[in-house]
Coordinates of C-alpha atoms and ligand atoms in Angstrom, one line a residue:
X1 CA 73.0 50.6 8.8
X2 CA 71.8 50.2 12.3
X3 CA 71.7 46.7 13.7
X4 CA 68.3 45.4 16.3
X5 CA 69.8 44.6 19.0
X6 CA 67.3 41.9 20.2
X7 CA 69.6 41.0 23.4
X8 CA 68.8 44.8 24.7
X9 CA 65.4 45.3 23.8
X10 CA 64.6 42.2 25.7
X11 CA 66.7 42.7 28.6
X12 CA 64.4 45.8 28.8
X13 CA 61.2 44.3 28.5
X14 CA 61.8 42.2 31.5
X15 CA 62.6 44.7 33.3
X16 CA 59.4 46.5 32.4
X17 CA 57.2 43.2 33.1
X18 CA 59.4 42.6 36.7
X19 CA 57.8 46.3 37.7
X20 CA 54.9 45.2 36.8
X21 CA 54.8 42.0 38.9
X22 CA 56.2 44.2 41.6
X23 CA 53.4 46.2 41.6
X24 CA 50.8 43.2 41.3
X25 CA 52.5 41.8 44.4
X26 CA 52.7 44.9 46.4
X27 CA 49.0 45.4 45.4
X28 CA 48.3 41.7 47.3
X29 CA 48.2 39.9 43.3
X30 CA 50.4 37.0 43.9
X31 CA 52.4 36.7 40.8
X32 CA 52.0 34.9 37.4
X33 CA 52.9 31.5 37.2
X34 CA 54.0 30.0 34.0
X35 CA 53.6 26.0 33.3
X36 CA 56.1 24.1 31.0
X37 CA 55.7 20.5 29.9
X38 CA 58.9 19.1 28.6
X39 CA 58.8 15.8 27.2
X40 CA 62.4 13.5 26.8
X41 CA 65.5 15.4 26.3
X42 CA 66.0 16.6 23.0
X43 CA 68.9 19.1 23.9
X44 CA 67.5 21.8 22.1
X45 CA 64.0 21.7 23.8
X46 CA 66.1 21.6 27.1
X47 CA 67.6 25.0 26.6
X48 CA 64.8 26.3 25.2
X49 CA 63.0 25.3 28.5
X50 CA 65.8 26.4 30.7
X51 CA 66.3 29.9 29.1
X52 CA 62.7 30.3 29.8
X53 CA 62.6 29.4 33.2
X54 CA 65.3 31.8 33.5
X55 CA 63.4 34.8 32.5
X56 CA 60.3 34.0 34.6
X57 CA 62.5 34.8 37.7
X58 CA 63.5 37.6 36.4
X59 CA 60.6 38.8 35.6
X60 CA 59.4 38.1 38.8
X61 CA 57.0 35.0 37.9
X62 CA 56.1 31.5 39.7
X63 CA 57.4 29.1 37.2
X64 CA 56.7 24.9 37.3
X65 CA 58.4 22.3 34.7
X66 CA 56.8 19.2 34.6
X67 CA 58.9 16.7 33.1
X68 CA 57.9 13.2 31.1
X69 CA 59.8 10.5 29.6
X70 CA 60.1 10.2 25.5
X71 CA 57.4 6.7 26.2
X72 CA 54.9 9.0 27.9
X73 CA 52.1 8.3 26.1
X74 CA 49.2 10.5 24.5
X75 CA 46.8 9.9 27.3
X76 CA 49.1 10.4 30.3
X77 CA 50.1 14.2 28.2
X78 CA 46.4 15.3 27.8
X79 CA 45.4 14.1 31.7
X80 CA 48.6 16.5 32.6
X81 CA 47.4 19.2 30.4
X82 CA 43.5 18.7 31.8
X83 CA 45.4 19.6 35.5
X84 CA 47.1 22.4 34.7
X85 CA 43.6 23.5 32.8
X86 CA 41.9 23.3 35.9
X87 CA 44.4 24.5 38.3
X88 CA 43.5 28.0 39.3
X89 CA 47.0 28.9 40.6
X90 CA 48.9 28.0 37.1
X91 CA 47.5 31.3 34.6
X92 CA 49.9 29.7 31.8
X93 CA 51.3 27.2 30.2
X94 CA 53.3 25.7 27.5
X95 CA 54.1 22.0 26.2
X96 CA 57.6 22.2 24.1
X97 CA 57.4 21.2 20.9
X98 CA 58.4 19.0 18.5
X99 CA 56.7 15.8 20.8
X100 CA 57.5 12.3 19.9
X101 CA 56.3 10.4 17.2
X102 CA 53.2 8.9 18.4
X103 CA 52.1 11.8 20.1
X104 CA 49.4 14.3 17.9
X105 CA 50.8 17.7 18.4
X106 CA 47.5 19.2 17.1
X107 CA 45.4 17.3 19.6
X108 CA 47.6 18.4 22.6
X109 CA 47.8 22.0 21.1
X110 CA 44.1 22.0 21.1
X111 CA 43.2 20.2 24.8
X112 CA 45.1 23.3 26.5
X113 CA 42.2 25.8 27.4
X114 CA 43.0 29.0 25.4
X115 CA 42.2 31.2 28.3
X116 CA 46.5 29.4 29.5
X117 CA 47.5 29.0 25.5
X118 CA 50.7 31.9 26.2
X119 CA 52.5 30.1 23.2
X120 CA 49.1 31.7 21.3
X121 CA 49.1 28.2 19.0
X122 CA 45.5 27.6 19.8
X123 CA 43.1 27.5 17.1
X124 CA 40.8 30.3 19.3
X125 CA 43.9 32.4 19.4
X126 CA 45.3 32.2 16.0
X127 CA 41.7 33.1 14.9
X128 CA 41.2 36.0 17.2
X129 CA 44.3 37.6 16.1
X130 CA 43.5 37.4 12.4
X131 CA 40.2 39.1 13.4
X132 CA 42.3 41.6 15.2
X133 CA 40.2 41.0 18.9
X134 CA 42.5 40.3 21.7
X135 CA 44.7 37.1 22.3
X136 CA 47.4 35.7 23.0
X137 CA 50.1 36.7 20.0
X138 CA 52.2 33.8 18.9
X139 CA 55.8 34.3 20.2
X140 CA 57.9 35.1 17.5
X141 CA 55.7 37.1 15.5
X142 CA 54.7 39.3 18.8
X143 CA 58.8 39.7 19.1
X144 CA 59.0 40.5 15.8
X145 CA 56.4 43.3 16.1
X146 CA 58.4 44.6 19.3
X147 CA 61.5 45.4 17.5
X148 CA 59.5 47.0 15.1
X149 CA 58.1 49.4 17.7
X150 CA 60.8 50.0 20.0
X151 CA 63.1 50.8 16.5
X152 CA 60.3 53.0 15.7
X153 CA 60.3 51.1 11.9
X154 CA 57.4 52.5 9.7
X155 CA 55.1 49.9 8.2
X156 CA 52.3 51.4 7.1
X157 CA 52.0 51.4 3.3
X158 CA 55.1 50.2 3.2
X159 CA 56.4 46.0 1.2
X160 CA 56.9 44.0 3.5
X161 CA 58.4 40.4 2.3
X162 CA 58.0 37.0 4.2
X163 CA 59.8 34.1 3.1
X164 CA 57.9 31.1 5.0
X165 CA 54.4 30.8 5.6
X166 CA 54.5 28.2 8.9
X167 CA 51.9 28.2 11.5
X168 CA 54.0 29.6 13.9
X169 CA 55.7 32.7 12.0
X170 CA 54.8 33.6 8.7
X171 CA 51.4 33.1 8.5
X172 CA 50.5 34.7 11.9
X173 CA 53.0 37.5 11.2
X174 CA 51.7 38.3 7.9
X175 CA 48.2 38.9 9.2
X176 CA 50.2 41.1 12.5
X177 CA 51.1 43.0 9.6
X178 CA 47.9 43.7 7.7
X179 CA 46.3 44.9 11.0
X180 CA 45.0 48.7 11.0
X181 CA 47.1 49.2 13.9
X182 CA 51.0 49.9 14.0
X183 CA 52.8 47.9 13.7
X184 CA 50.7 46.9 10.7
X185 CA 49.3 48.8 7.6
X186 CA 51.3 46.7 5.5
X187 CA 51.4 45.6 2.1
X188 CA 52.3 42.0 2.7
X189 CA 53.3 39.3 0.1
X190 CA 54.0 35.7 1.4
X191 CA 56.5 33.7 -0.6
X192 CA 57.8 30.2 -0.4
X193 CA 59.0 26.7 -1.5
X194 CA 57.0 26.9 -4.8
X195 CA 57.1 30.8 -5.3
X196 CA 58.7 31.4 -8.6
X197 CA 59.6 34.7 -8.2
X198 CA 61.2 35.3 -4.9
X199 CA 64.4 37.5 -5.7
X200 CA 61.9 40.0 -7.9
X201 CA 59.6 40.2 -4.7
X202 CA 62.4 40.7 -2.5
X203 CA 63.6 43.6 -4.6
X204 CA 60.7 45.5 -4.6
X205 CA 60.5 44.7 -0.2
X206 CA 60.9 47.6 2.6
X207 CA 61.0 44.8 4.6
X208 CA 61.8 41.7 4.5
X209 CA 61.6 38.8 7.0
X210 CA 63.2 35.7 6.6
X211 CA 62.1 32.8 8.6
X212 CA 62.8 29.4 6.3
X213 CA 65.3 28.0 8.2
X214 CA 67.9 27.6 5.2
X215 CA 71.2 29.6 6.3
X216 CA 72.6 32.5 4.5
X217 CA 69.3 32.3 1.6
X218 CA 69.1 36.0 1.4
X219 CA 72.2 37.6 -0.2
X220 CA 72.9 40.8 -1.3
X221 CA 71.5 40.7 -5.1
X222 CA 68.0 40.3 -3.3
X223 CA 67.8 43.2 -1.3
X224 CA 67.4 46.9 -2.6
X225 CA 69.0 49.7 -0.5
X226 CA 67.6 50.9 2.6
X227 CA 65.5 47.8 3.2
X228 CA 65.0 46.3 6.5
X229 CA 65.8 42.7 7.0
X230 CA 64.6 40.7 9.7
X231 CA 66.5 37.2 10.5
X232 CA 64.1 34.5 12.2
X233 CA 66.2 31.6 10.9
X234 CA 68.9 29.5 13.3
X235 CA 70.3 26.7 12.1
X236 CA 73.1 24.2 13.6
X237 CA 75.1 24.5 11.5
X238 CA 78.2 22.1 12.2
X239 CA 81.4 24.3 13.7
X240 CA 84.7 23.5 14.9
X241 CA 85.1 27.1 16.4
X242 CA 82.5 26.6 19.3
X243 CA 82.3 24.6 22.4
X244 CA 79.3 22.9 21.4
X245 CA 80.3 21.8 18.0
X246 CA 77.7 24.0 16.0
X247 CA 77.0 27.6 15.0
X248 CA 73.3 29.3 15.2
X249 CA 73.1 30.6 11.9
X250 CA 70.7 32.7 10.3
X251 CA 68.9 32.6 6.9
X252 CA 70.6 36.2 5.9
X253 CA 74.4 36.7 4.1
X254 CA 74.8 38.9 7.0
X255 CA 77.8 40.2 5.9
X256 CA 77.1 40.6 2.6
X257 CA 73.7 42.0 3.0
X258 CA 73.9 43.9 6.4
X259 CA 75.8 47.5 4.3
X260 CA 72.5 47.7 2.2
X261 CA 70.0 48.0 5.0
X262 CA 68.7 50.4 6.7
X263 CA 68.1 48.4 9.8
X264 CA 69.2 44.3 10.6
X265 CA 68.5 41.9 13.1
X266 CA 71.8 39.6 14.0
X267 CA 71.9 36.0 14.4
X268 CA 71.9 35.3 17.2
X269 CA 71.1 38.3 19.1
X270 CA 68.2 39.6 16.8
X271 CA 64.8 37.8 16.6
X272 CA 65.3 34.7 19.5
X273 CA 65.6 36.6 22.8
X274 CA 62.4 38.4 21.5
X275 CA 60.6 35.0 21.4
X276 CA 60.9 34.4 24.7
X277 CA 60.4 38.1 26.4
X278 CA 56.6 37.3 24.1
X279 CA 56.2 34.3 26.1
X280 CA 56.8 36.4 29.3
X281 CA 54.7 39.3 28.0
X282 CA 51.3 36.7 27.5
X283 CA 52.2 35.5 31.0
X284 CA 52.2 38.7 32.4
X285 CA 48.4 39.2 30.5
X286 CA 47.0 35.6 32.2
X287 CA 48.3 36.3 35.3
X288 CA 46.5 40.2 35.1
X289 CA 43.3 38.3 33.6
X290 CA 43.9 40.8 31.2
X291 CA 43.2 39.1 27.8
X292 CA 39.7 36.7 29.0
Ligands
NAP1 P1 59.1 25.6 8.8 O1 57.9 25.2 9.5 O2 60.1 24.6 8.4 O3 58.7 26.5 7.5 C1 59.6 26.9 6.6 C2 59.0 27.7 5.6 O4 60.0 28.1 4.6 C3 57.9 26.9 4.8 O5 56.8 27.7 4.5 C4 58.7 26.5 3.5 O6 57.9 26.5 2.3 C5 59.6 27.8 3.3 N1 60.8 27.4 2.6 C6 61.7 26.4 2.8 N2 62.6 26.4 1.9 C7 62.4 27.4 1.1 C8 63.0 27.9 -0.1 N3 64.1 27.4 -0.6 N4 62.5 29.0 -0.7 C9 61.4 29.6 -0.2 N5 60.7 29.1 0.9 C10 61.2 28.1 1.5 O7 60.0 26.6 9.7 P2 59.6 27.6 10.9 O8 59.2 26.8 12.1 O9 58.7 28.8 10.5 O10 61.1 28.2 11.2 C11 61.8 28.9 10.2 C12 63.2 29.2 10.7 O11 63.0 30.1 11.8 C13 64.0 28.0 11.3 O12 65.3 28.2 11.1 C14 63.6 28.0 12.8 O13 64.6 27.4 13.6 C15 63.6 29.5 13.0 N6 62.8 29.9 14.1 C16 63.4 30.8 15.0 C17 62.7 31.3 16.1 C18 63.3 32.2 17.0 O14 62.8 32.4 18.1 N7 64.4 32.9 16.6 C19 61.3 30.9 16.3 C20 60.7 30.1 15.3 C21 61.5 29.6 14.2 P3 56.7 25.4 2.2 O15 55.6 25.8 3.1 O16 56.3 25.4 0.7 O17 57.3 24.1 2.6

């Protein structure tokens, strides 16, 4: 069993994007500059926001956070979002989500000019992937297809399992991995709340990805040997063993299930520091005008 070490593959990727913007800036480029709209302060979305802060120095990127209150309302969002749209020194930028309540997450997704979307949620992005033309990948998929690569995993022709079909991994990896590209070739089957046969499926996976968000749903009777299992999920879950009272854990029996596979991801350590290097990676592509 080998395990993905998503903390290291990361760690590298930054370093390849901060020689980049090195270069861009010794050329005369200034460097990219990432936008982030955080509204209240739900204490995930505040780490979230920090961590990725942190990486755009060092990767070597202009970074902004624009803060709101929980009240902000709809209007006051989209006339921030219209700004950062037309300001020509911001190539990128992301509004966290979940918003409040009484604030349409679709509409705000879809008022940010796709040419800046580096979360890749845009309905002009989403499509352009599934057509294969270029975009801006959706974080955690694009991650996902990094550890892939840089483990050197085959996909082509091979099962590949994803539990979860949400807009923001399963159904934009599952088209990743029907591309005719590599990562990609796959035979890819899509299972979820009202699949009936997900432990058969499972069986038959080379792969398989979990990303419902219900910890420890894959055990050991569901994997065959050799497979490669790929943990999206992180869950609180409620722990008297950590300073901040909870646990991140995954959707995988780790344990259980990590002496059967070929290859693993870890929660944490896998799949989430991927997210984020994705994030930088789109930056990196508006601020080099490289995508439109
Ligand atoms: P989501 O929007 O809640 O979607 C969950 C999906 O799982 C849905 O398609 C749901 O089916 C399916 N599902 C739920 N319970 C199931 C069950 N018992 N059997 C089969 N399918 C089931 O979740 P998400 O946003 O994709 O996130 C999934 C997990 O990944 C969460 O733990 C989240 O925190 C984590 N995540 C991690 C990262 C990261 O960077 N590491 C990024 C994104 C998400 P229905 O469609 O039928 O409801």
């Amino acid at each position: 069993m080998q395990l993905i070490d998503g903390k290291v593959v990361a760690e590298q990727v930054k370093q390849e994007i901060a020689a980049e913007v090195a270069q861009m800036v010794a050329q005369g480029r200034r460097a990219p500059h990432l936008a982030a709209i955080l509204v209240g302060h739900d204490g995930g979305s505040e780490t979230y926001v920090a961590n990725k802060i942190k990486a755009c120095a060092v990767c070597g990127f202009k970074s902004s956070l624009i803060r709101f209150e929980e009240t902000v309302s709809e209007a006051e969002l989209l006339a921030a979002i219209d700004g950062l749209n037309r300001d020509p020194e911001v190539d990128g930028f992301i509004v966290q989500l979940p918003l409040p309540k009484h604030i349409d997450e679709q509409k705000i997704v879809e008022a940010i000019d796709y040419r800046k979307d580096v979360d890749g949620f845009h309905p002009v992005n989403v499509g352009r992937a599934c057509i294969g033309l270029p975009s801006f990948l959706s974080a955690t998929p694009a991650g996902i297809l990094e550890l892939l690569r840089r483990y050197k995993i085959e996909t082509a022709g091979k099962h590949v399992v994803i539990i979860g079909r949400s807009n923001i991994v399963g159904k934009p990896l599952a088209n990743l991995l029907m591309r005719k590209d590599y990562p990609g070739n796959a035979t890819v089957t899509v299972v979820h709340s009202y699949s009936t046969d997900i432990k058969q499926q499972c069986l038959s996976a080379d792969i398989i990805v979990c990303a419902l968000g219900r910890p420890h749903f894959l055990k050991e009777d569901m994997v065959k040997e050799g497979a490669t299992v790929i943990d999206v999920g992180t869950t609180r879950v409620p722990s008297t063993l950590t300073k901040s009272g909870f646990k991140l854990t995954g959707d995988v029996d780790f344990d259980a299930v990590a002496p059967k596979c070929a290859y693993i991801t870890p929660v944490p350590g896998g799949v989430g520091p991927m997210t984020i290097v994705s994030l930088m990676k789109n930056t990196l592509l508006a601020g080099a005008k490289a995508i439109y």
